[in-house]
Amino acid sequence: MGSLFQLSSARTTLLALGLTAATVSPLAIANLASAQTPVPTETPTETPTETPSTTPSPTAAPNFYDVSADYWAYPFIQALAQRNIIAGFPDNSFKPNQSVSRAEFAAMIQKAFNQPAVRQLSSGGFSDVPSNYWATSAIQKAYETGFMAGYPGNVFLPNQQIPKVQAIVALRSGLNLTSSGTPVDVNTYYTDASAIPNYAVNDVATATQSNIVVNYPDVKQLNPQTPLTRAEAAAILYQALVKQGQVQPIASNLAAANYIVAGGSTQNTNDIVSLAASSSSFTTLTSLLKTAGLTDILQQPGPYTVFAPTDEAFAALPPSTLQQLQQPENRELLIKILRYHVIPGELTSTQLSGGEVKTFEDSSVNIKVDSATNQISVNDARVLQPGVSAANGVIYPINQVLVPPNLNAGQSQDGTTQGQNPNDVTPGRSTRGGSSYIGVAGNIGLSGDSALGETNIAVISKVGLTRTISVRPSAVFGDETIVLVPVTFDFAPRSVDALGEQTFSISPYVGAGVAIDTNDDADLGFLLTGGVDFPLSSRFTINGAVNAAFMDETDVGLSLGIGYNF
């Protein structure tokens, strides 16, 4: 993995085969609502915000004194509190076991979702919800978006404790969830299925298939008529957001995952790639990882920290950029860009601190933490939500694509400077096969009696001339040094599967030129050469080549070396 992953800081300048990467406009990863302050059932202390925001910003991790790190619902509570969907009480408590009223659940729905209205509440509203009631707006929204309904007599019963089954039905209805495939038999999943009201059986079955139901302490006991607790509310709301693709599933190695009823496709395997693939926010990133051949690497144990651009971040690039990045000849550039988004090791939200952090692309990103606003940025990109835990690391969604600093402004993926004809001769440029370089190699003689035909040390180089042509001067040192000057045709990079375990990129080349034996007679001979370049990192290239010099006799040598890119 080491050679295929490295990251570094970015400037909003460039990317691509005649493309420059545009500055990416800010975006929100989730269409969540603004902060909710939970209100005690009888005596509200604060009024929820009237109009939910569609772009809540993540805040510092809360620290409720009554929700310890080993509490069963800790991941759900922390995640929603960080997203300002739920909050604690003035005494810094959360009261996880306190029952939730119908009004409070309506307020939570208002903060968590932004569904369109499907009906309209009459002008008078519910008779038991006065216009100045703290949750009037939330109740109206929950009704009009189809989450909740009233009772006969035009009452809402806002202070009545909401049973768990009623909360599940509300989420199924408001999110318009439907069953897929064979309907779920609730008797298979719940030992107390007989206690589910008839009106709710199909809703519970659909919610179960959608992995929304969370049961603690017994995953097979629904307790449908028991009042919903604040901890349970956090759990099912989080799972509903997972279903919508607004947040990522919690890591399977957390205890809380054991209480999620897996009625549909089981929770995704929780490596970084699987989590990204399961979200509607990272379809472009997932596709590019596959194109670059990096998915297998990011599914290895790691751990890794990934700053993941959202689909909106990629969409803000020039329209032709993504198309060209996915072309085979630009695969090396794509790998560089993606490696620049990955840091070795797992950095949780509490471990992120300001400063330079080296990436797998051998360059550093600049992390900035604004303690006043609780905002985190990476170079010029903004972290959109707290880290999403994976089995092999953590993902931070960001609103811009990071561009490695070693991609010079105005340079395209194939090394062509903007405004330059790809066939113009520019010594020292990159070709489609990779960067120019100079380095050292070991030569293994295969035949002949010159320095090329013996085991010796060599100096190698590649000097790009055009997009496809290079000159590769080298010298093999021996009793009588032989100088090789071939001109080569450089092919585009191609993928190679190493014994079915890992895919990497190589750039083949073939060429011909002249061999000069520096003996007293200074013999000249015809030279044939062929080899491959393998980009080890943004700074180094591994080279393997076979050279055949036709002089008094045929001298053949095999060289293996490493070059420093320039």
XYZ file of N, CA and C in Angstrom, residues 94-321:
684
model
N -27.741 14.346 29.082
C -28.536 14.006 27.909
C -29.837 13.309 28.304
N -29.826 12.671 29.484
C -30.991 11.923 29.957
C -31.425 10.878 28.929
N -30.545 9.949 28.622
C -30.820 8.997 27.539
C -32.016 8.103 27.791
N -32.352 7.846 29.059
C -33.459 6.940 29.348
C -34.786 7.665 29.561
N -34.779 8.972 29.404
C -36.020 9.733 29.562
C -36.914 9.506 28.341
N -38.226 9.366 28.587
C -39.174 9.146 27.495
C -39.309 10.401 26.640
N -39.676 10.189 25.388
C -39.829 11.268 24.416
C -41.316 11.515 24.193
N -41.723 12.760 24.235
C -43.126 13.087 23.947
C -43.324 13.202 22.438
N -44.591 13.229 22.035
C -44.889 13.365 20.606
C -44.395 14.715 20.078
N -44.494 15.741 20.880
C -43.999 17.046 20.447
C -42.483 17.034 20.284
N -41.795 16.403 21.227
C -40.329 16.330 21.146
C -39.890 15.525 19.929
N -40.598 14.439 19.631
C -40.215 13.641 18.463
C -40.456 14.444 17.181
N -41.537 15.222 17.159
C -41.782 16.083 15.997
C -40.641 17.078 15.822
N -40.131 17.623 16.944
C -39.013 18.568 16.863
C -37.759 17.888 16.344
N -37.508 16.645 16.777
C -36.342 15.907 16.280
C -36.463 15.677 14.774
N -37.662 15.320 14.326
C -37.882 15.108 12.890
C -37.608 16.389 12.115
N -38.075 17.516 12.668
C -37.861 18.799 11.999
C -36.378 19.082 11.800
N -35.565 18.696 12.776
C -34.137 18.976 12.703
C -33.383 17.993 11.813
N -33.883 16.778 11.734
C -33.127 15.725 11.044
C -33.415 15.641 9.555
N -34.620 15.990 9.140
C -35.018 15.736 7.751
C -35.536 17.006 7.083
N -35.504 16.984 5.775
C -35.977 18.120 4.989
C -36.861 17.610 3.853
N -37.846 16.799 4.218
C -38.736 16.196 3.233
C -39.736 17.230 2.708
N -40.197 17.053 1.471
C -41.201 17.977 0.927
C -42.570 17.732 1.559
N -43.386 18.765 1.553
C -44.745 18.632 2.105
C -45.601 17.765 1.187
N -46.425 16.941 1.790
C -47.332 16.076 1.024
C -48.796 16.413 1.322
N -49.027 17.284 2.311
C -50.381 17.701 2.656
C -50.273 19.001 3.445
N -51.403 19.602 3.734
C -51.386 20.882 4.424
C -52.284 20.819 5.651
N -51.787 21.353 6.759
C -52.565 21.417 7.987
C -53.577 22.553 7.874
N -54.771 22.308 8.357
C -55.805 23.335 8.283
C -55.353 24.593 9.013
N -55.924 25.699 8.665
C -55.482 26.982 9.209
C -55.569 27.042 10.728
N -56.523 26.339 11.303
C -56.654 26.362 12.753
C -55.703 25.433 13.466
N -55.093 24.498 12.721
C -54.181 23.540 13.329
C -54.909 22.590 14.260
N -54.146 21.910 15.121
C -54.732 20.997 16.102
C -55.276 21.807 17.276
N -56.399 21.344 17.780
C -57.077 22.118 18.825
C -56.283 22.181 20.121
N -55.385 21.192 20.361
C -54.610 21.184 21.608
C -53.182 21.681 21.405
N -52.918 22.328 20.285
C -51.589 22.908 20.022
C -51.786 24.388 19.720
N -51.734 25.234 20.731
C -51.936 26.664 20.496
C -50.813 27.261 19.655
N -51.083 28.406 19.082
C -50.125 29.025 18.160
C -48.822 29.408 18.848
N -48.865 29.651 20.142
C -47.650 30.041 20.857
C -46.974 28.864 21.561
N -47.417 27.648 21.263
C -46.812 26.463 21.875
C -45.396 26.289 21.314
N -44.447 25.855 22.151
C -43.044 25.811 21.737
C -42.791 24.947 20.508
N -43.619 23.916 20.283
C -43.370 22.982 19.179
C -44.388 23.111 18.054
N -45.111 24.214 18.012
C -46.150 24.361 16.983
C -45.589 24.187 15.577
N -44.488 24.856 15.281
C -43.897 24.773 13.948
C -43.440 23.348 13.631
N -42.811 22.687 14.610
C -42.320 21.328 14.386
C -43.481 20.358 14.157
N -44.554 20.513 14.926
C -45.711 19.630 14.766
C -46.352 19.831 13.393
N -46.477 21.083 12.976
C -47.037 21.355 11.654
C -46.179 20.724 10.567
N -44.865 20.867 10.699
C -43.966 20.304 9.692
C -44.043 18.779 9.687
N -44.066 18.142 10.870
C -44.142 16.688 10.938
C -45.438 16.182 10.317
N -46.504 16.944 10.476
C -47.783 16.547 9.883
C -47.762 16.736 8.363
N -47.325 17.903 7.919
C -47.402 18.215 6.493
C -46.440 17.399 5.650
N -45.337 16.928 6.228
C -44.396 16.076 5.489
C -44.733 14.602 5.604
N -45.826 14.271 6.301
C -46.303 12.894 6.332
C -45.696 12.017 7.398
N -44.901 12.587 8.309
C -44.303 11.774 9.367
C -45.332 11.408 10.444
N -46.090 12.401 10.890
C -46.979 12.174 12.016
C -48.387 12.659 11.682
N -49.367 12.138 12.417
C -50.757 12.523 12.224
C -51.390 12.777 13.584
N -52.605 13.322 13.552
C -53.311 13.584 14.794
C -54.264 12.451 15.159
N -55.052 12.697 16.179
C -56.044 11.736 16.650
C -57.446 12.264 16.343
N -58.449 11.386 16.401
C -59.826 11.851 16.204
C -60.136 13.003 17.151
N -60.934 13.920 16.658
C -61.250 15.102 17.446
C -60.280 16.233 17.200
N -59.444 16.082 16.151
C -58.489 17.124 15.770
C -57.522 17.479 16.902
N -57.031 16.440 17.584
C -56.039 16.668 18.626
C -54.739 15.975 18.242
N -53.640 16.482 18.775
C -52.318 15.907 18.504
C -51.739 15.208 19.729
N -52.209 15.580 20.902
C -51.684 15.051 22.169
C -50.166 15.253 22.231
N -49.690 16.488 22.194
C -48.252 16.761 22.091
C -47.445 16.275 23.285
N -48.043 16.251 24.484
C -47.280 15.864 25.665
C -47.371 14.378 25.982
N -48.083 13.639 25.148
C -48.186 12.198 25.360
C -46.888 11.518 24.948
N -46.438 10.561 25.754
C -45.234 9.811 25.402
C -45.490 9.026 24.112
N -44.507 9.046 23.210
C -44.688 8.361 21.940
C -44.179 6.921 22.053
N -45.021 5.920 21.751
C -44.556 4.527 21.785
C -43.520 4.298 20.688
N -42.657 3.353 20.907
C -41.603 3.064 19.942
C -42.180 2.713 18.579
N -43.238 1.920 18.548
C -43.811 1.508 17.267
C -44.335 2.708 16.507
N -44.878 3.699 17.222
C -45.396 4.882 16.559
C -44.266 5.688 15.928
N -43.132 5.755 16.599
C -41.970 6.454 16.040
C -41.466 5.755 14.781
N -41.457 4.410 14.802
C -41.014 3.652 13.627
C -41.961 3.876 12.460
N -43.261 3.857 12.736
C -44.252 4.107 11.687
C -44.063 5.513 11.112
N -43.786 6.484 11.981
C -43.584 7.859 11.522
C -42.415 7.962 10.542
N -41.306 7.300 10.852
C -40.139 7.351 9.968
C -40.417 6.640 8.645
N -41.080 5.505 8.716
C -41.419 4.773 7.492
C -42.301 5.626 6.588
N -43.268 6.284 7.204
C -44.226 7.075 6.428
C -43.591 8.343 5.875
N -42.908 9.107 6.722
C -42.341 10.373 6.285
C -41.257 10.233 5.246
N -40.485 9.143 5.324
C -39.410 8.910 4.350
C -39.891 8.113 3.151
N -41.184 7.735 3.183
C -41.801 7.004 2.074
C -41.018 5.739 1.725
N -40.641 4.990 2.754
C -39.896 3.758 2.542
C -40.826 2.669 2.037
N -40.335 1.860 1.122
C -41.120 0.750 0.590
C -40.314 -0.531 0.664
N -41.025 -1.654 0.732
C -40.358 -2.951 0.775
C -39.824 -3.307 -0.599
N -38.706 -4.010 -0.597
C -38.146 -4.490 -1.855
C -37.966 -5.994 -1.763
N -38.266 -6.680 -2.847
C -38.124 -8.134 -2.831
C -39.184 -8.787 -1.968
N -38.817 -9.883 -1.338
C -39.739 -10.625 -0.490
C -40.020 -9.848 0.783
N -41.310 -9.631 1.126
C -41.629 -8.891 2.345
C -41.045 -9.569 3.586
N -40.656 -8.757 4.547
C -40.082 -9.262 5.788
C -41.197 -9.810 6.673
N -40.978 -10.968 7.271
C -41.901 -11.530 8.244
C -41.431 -11.086 9.627
N -42.202 -10.205 10.275
C -41.765 -9.664 11.558
C -41.603 -10.756 12.609
N -42.308 -11.860 12.450
C -42.170 -12.954 13.418
C -40.778 -13.565 13.391
N -40.085 -13.397 12.269
C -38.724 -13.936 12.144
C -37.737 -13.115 12.968
N -38.035 -11.829 13.141
C -37.072 -10.924 13.759
C -37.393 -10.572 15.205
N -38.667 -10.670 15.602
C -39.051 -10.195 16.922
C -39.822 -11.265 17.690
N -39.340 -11.557 18.873
C -40.027 -12.551 19.711
C -41.356 -12.026 20.223
N -41.529 -10.700 20.229
C -42.783 -10.107 20.688
C -43.562 -9.486 19.527
N -43.441 -10.099 18.348
C -44.115 -9.567 17.168
C -45.620 -9.483 17.350
N -46.185 -10.354 18.182
C -47.631 -10.351 18.397
C -48.111 -9.054 19.061
N -47.177 -8.316 19.685
C -47.554 -7.075 20.352
C -47.582 -5.882 19.394
N -47.183 -6.083 18.154
C -47.217 -5.005 17.174
C -48.663 -4.778 16.748
N -49.189 -3.556 16.865
C -50.567 -3.290 16.429
C -50.757 -3.655 14.958
N -51.937 -4.094 14.609
C -52.202 -4.515 13.237
C -51.886 -3.423 12.225
N -52.225 -2.172 12.582
C -52.026 -1.084 11.632
C -50.535 -0.864 11.324
N -49.667 -1.340 12.222
C -48.241 -1.021 12.103
C -47.400 -2.181 11.579
N -47.983 -3.351 11.372
C -47.182 -4.530 11.006
C -46.401 -4.287 9.715
N -47.056 -3.805 8.687
C -46.361 -3.596 7.411
C -45.300 -2.503 7.520
N -45.607 -1.446 8.301
C -44.620 -0.377 8.489
C -43.382 -0.896 9.201
N -43.578 -1.698 10.251
C -42.447 -2.256 10.990
C -41.646 -3.188 10.087
N -42.351 -3.966 9.263
C -41.646 -4.874 8.344
C -40.764 -4.089 7.375
N -41.306 -2.996 6.823
C -40.528 -2.180 5.880
C -39.355 -1.504 6.576
N -39.585 -0.971 7.771
C -38.500 -0.333 8.528
C -37.420 -1.342 8.887
N -37.841 -2.568 9.204
C -36.875 -3.627 9.517
C -36.013 -3.933 8.301
N -36.654 -4.043 7.150
C -35.912 -4.314 5.916
C -34.956 -3.179 5.573
N -35.282 -1.986 6.048
C -34.439 -0.813 5.780
C -33.359 -0.609 6.840
N -33.255 -1.546 7.786
C -32.238 -1.481 8.846
C -32.389 -0.255 9.737
N -33.616 0.184 9.945
C -33.865 1.359 10.778
C -34.085 0.980 12.234
N -34.587 -0.218 12.485
C -34.960 -0.611 13.845
C -33.720 -0.959 14.664
N -33.672 -0.430 15.880
C -32.574 -0.707 16.812
C -33.201 -1.140 18.136
N -32.802 -2.311 18.638
C -33.381 -2.854 19.875
C -32.295 -3.100 20.916
N -32.469 -2.499 22.060
C -31.548 -2.717 23.181
C -32.385 -3.051 24.423
N -31.972 -4.027 25.214
C -30.712 -4.793 25.149
C -30.802 -6.072 24.312
N -32.023 -6.480 23.941
C -32.217 -7.715 23.176
C -32.621 -7.330 21.762
N -31.772 -7.638 20.807
C -32.027 -7.219 19.440
C -33.277 -7.859 18.864
N -33.756 -8.949 19.459
C -34.945 -9.628 18.945
C -36.218 -9.214 19.685
N -36.116 -8.285 20.596
C -37.301 -7.839 21.336
C -37.575 -6.380 20.993
N -38.703 -6.141 20.321
C -39.026 -4.814 19.827
C -39.599 -3.899 20.911
N -40.387 -4.450 21.820
C -41.087 -3.633 22.824
C -41.866 -2.513 22.135
N -42.767 -2.873 21.234
C -43.400 -1.851 20.390
C -44.218 -0.818 21.140
N -44.864 -1.213 22.251
C -45.755 -0.288 22.950
C -45.065 0.469 24.080
N -43.785 0.189 24.314
C -43.035 0.887 25.363
C -42.677 2.290 24.895
N -42.792 3.293 25.780
C -42.421 4.656 25.373
C -40.993 4.726 24.850
N -40.823 5.458 23.789
C -39.512 5.642 23.166
C -38.624 6.475 24.079
N -37.400 6.025 24.295
C -36.456 6.817 25.087
C -35.644 7.725 24.171
N -34.969 8.698 24.783
C -34.140 9.608 23.991
C -32.985 8.876 23.313
N -32.432 7.869 23.985
C -31.364 7.081 23.362
C -31.900 6.308 22.165
N -33.071 5.685 22.326
C -33.661 4.941 21.212
C -34.016 5.871 20.056
N -34.489 7.062 20.385
C -34.807 8.030 19.331
C -33.561 8.384 18.523
N -32.443 8.607 19.222
C -31.194 8.909 18.520
C -30.793 7.761 17.608
N -30.962 6.523 18.094
C -30.549 5.352 17.317
C -31.367 5.205 16.039
N -32.698 5.276 16.141
C -33.510 5.054 14.938
C -33.432 6.250 13.986
N -33.264 7.460 14.511
C -33.079 8.607 13.632
C -31.776 8.483 12.850
N -30.723 8.050 13.543
C -29.439 7.886 12.848
C -29.555 6.840 11.748
N -30.211 5.717 12.059
C -30.357 4.666 11.052
C -31.205 5.143 9.874
N -32.193 5.991 10.148
C -32.989 6.541 9.051
C -32.131 7.436 8.156
N -31.218 8.200 8.764
C -30.307 9.032 7.978
C -29.339 8.173 7.174
N -28.930 7.031 7.735
C -28.101 6.080 6.984
C -28.858 5.599 5.753
N -30.111 5.262 5.940
C -30.930 4.782 4.827
C -31.028 5.829 3.732
N -31.086 7.095 4.120
C -31.150 8.182 3.141
C -29.804 8.492 2.496
N -28.738 7.906 3.013
C -27.411 8.198 2.490
C -26.843 9.502 3.013
N -27.438 10.054 4.085
C -26.957 11.304 4.635
C -25.781 11.112 5.589
N -25.702 9.976 6.245
C -24.581 9.649 7.114
C -24.152 8.221 6.820
N -22.997 7.838 7.343
C -22.461 6.511 7.097
C -22.876 5.544 8.195
N -23.008 4.258 7.886
C -23.293 3.273 8.935
C -22.194 3.290 9.989
N -22.565 3.038 11.228
C -21.545 2.967 12.265
C -20.682 1.741 12.025
N -19.469 1.777 12.512
C -18.530 0.675 12.291
C -19.040 -0.614 12.929
N -18.830 -1.698 12.234
C -19.333 -2.988 12.709
C -18.634 -3.454 13.978
N -17.467 -2.877 14.283
C -16.763 -3.308 15.488
C -17.222 -2.567 16.741
N -18.200 -1.671 16.598
C -18.764 -0.996 17.758
C -19.885 -1.830 18.351
N -20.016 -1.785 19.678
C -21.039 -2.582 20.343
C -22.435 -2.201 19.866
N -22.651 -0.936 19.565
C -23.973 -0.473 19.143
C -24.454 -1.172 17.880
N -23.519 -1.602 17.027
C -23.911 -2.280 15.788
C -24.634 -3.595 16.065
N -24.415 -4.171 17.236
C -25.056 -5.447 17.575
C -26.553 -5.309 17.821
N -27.023 -4.077 17.990
C -28.440 -3.864 18.316
C -29.246 -3.381 17.118
N -28.591 -3.258 15.968
C -29.297 -2.884 14.743
C -29.906 -4.145 14.134
N -31.201 -4.113 13.896
C -31.881 -5.269 13.315
C -31.630 -5.255 11.813
N -30.858 -6.223 11.337
C -30.480 -6.279 9.923
C -31.529 -7.066 9.158
N -32.579 -6.402 8.747
C -33.666 -7.084 8.070
C -33.538 -7.071 6.572
N -32.763 -6.122 6.030
C -32.576 -6.096 4.591
C -31.196 -6.577 4.270
N -30.560 -5.915 3.282
C -29.175 -6.249 3.058
C -28.457 -5.828 4.316
N -27.672 -6.740 4.853
C -27.004 -6.471 6.116
C -26.148 -5.232 5.995
N -25.899 -4.599 7.119
C -25.057 -3.411 7.100
C -23.790 -3.705 6.309
N -23.398 -2.723 5.503
C -22.244 -2.919 4.639
C -21.015 -3.296 5.441
N -20.158 -4.100 4.800
C -18.858 -4.298 5.418
C -18.265 -2.914 5.589
N -17.610 -2.706 6.707
C -17.329 -1.332 7.114
C -15.915 -0.873 6.838
N -15.275 -1.395 5.784
C -14.014 -0.795 5.399
C -14.307 0.518 4.680
N -13.271 1.301 4.462
C -13.437 2.645 3.907
C -14.110 2.611 2.540
N -13.689 1.705 1.670
C -14.262 1.646 0.326
C -15.736 1.265 0.373
N -16.075 0.282 1.209
C -17.471 -0.158 1.295
C -18.367 0.940 1.850
N -17.868 1.679 2.844
C -18.655 2.773 3.392
C -18.883 3.858 2.337
N -17.841 4.190 1.593
C -17.993 5.200 0.543
C -18.971 4.725 -0.524
N -18.863 3.439 -0.898
C -19.743 2.903 -1.931
C -21.197 2.858 -1.480
N -21.417 2.762 -0.165
C -22.783 2.658 0.346
C -23.476 4.009 0.424
N -22.734 5.089 0.214
C -23.290 6.431 0.352
C -23.537 7.057 -1.012
N -24.629 7.767 -1.126
C -24.926 8.477 -2.365
C -24.067 9.732 -2.518
N -23.293 10.062 -1.495
C -22.462 11.270 -1.548
C -21.105 11.033 -2.193
N -20.704 9.759 -2.355
C -19.343 9.468 -2.819
C -19.323 8.577 -4.057
N -20.307 8.695 -4.931
C -20.334 7.833 -6.116
C -19.166 8.130 -7.053
N -18.818 9.402 -7.209
C -17.696 9.751 -8.092
C -16.383 9.268 -7.500
N -16.169 9.491 -6.217
C -14.944 9.034 -5.573
C -14.803 7.526 -5.684
N -15.883 6.793 -5.436
C -15.833 5.335 -5.525
C -15.451 4.891 -6.924
N -16.032 5.539 -7.938
C -15.716 5.198 -9.323
C -14.251 5.469 -9.651
N -13.735 6.602 -9.186
C -12.338 6.944 -9.470
C -11.369 6.002 -8.764
N -11.717 5.573 -7.548
C -10.867 4.607 -6.848
C -10.763 3.316 -7.639
N -11.874 2.902 -8.233
C -11.861 1.686 -9.047
C -11.029 1.898 -10.303
N -11.193 3.054 -10.941
C -10.431 3.343 -12.149
C -8.929 3.347 -11.865
N -8.557 3.891 -10.715
C -7.136 3.970 -10.349
C -6.590 2.654 -9.821
N -7.469 1.683 -9.573
C -7.020 0.398 -9.033
C -6.629 0.463 -7.574
N -7.257 1.368 -6.811
C -6.872 1.570 -5.417
C -7.876 0.993 -4.413
N -8.955 0.406 -4.899
C -9.979 -0.071 -3.965
C -9.449 -1.195 -3.078
N -8.699 -2.116 -3.658
C -8.172 -3.227 -2.848
C -7.265 -2.725 -1.743
N -6.523 -1.671 -2.017
C -5.598 -1.135 -1.026
C -6.354 -0.524 0.147
N -7.375 0.254 -0.149
C -8.129 0.895 0.922
C -9.061 -0.061 1.655
N -9.090 -1.302 1.216
C -9.844 -2.316 1.948
C -8.925 -3.146 2.843
N -7.634 -2.851 2.796
C -6.688 -3.536 3.665
C -6.768 -2.954 5.080
N -6.162 -3.633 6.071
C -6.351 -3.231 7.479
C -5.991 -1.791 7.800
N -4.988 -1.226 7.088
C -4.644 0.167 7.377
C -3.984 0.317 8.740
N -4.445 1.305 9.556
C -5.592 2.181 9.289
C -5.216 3.388 8.451
N -6.257 4.028 7.869
C -6.075 5.184 7.022
C -7.028 6.298 7.456
N -6.619 7.526 7.173
C -7.508 8.680 7.297
C -7.715 9.231 5.898
N -8.973 9.290 5.448
C -9.290 9.702 4.084
C -10.104 10.996 4.116
N -9.608 12.015 3.429
C -10.382 13.231 3.203
C -11.100 13.033 1.876
N -12.395 12.794 1.940
C -13.157 12.313 0.792
C -13.974 13.432 0.148
N -13.608 13.860 -1.066
C -14.436 14.859 -1.759
C -15.807 14.271 -2.099
N -16.834 15.045 -1.895
C -18.186 14.601 -2.215
C -18.422 14.708 -3.719
N -19.557 14.170 -4.162
C -19.907 14.275 -5.578
C -19.987 15.734 -6.015
N -20.507 16.587 -5.134
C -20.613 18.005 -5.466
C -19.233 18.636 -5.635
N -18.264 18.177 -4.860
C -16.901 18.694 -4.994
C -16.328 18.350 -6.370
N -16.530 17.112 -6.806
C -16.039 16.726 -8.132
C -16.827 17.439 -9.234
N -18.121 17.646 -8.999
C -18.950 18.306 -10.009
C -18.532 19.746 -10.237
N -17.862 20.356 -9.260
C -17.430 21.743 -9.391
C -16.172 21.889 -10.248
N -15.553 20.781 -10.610
C -14.395 20.829 -11.496
C -14.862 21.129 -12.921
N -13.975 21.575 -13.795
C -14.358 21.770 -15.200
C -14.973 20.496 -15.765
N -15.988 20.618 -16.604
C -16.751 19.446 -17.060
C -15.907 18.326 -17.666
N -14.848 18.685 -18.395
C -14.074 17.643 -19.071
C -13.030 16.993 -18.174
N -12.824 17.548 -16.977
C -11.747 17.044 -16.121
C -11.958 15.589 -15.735
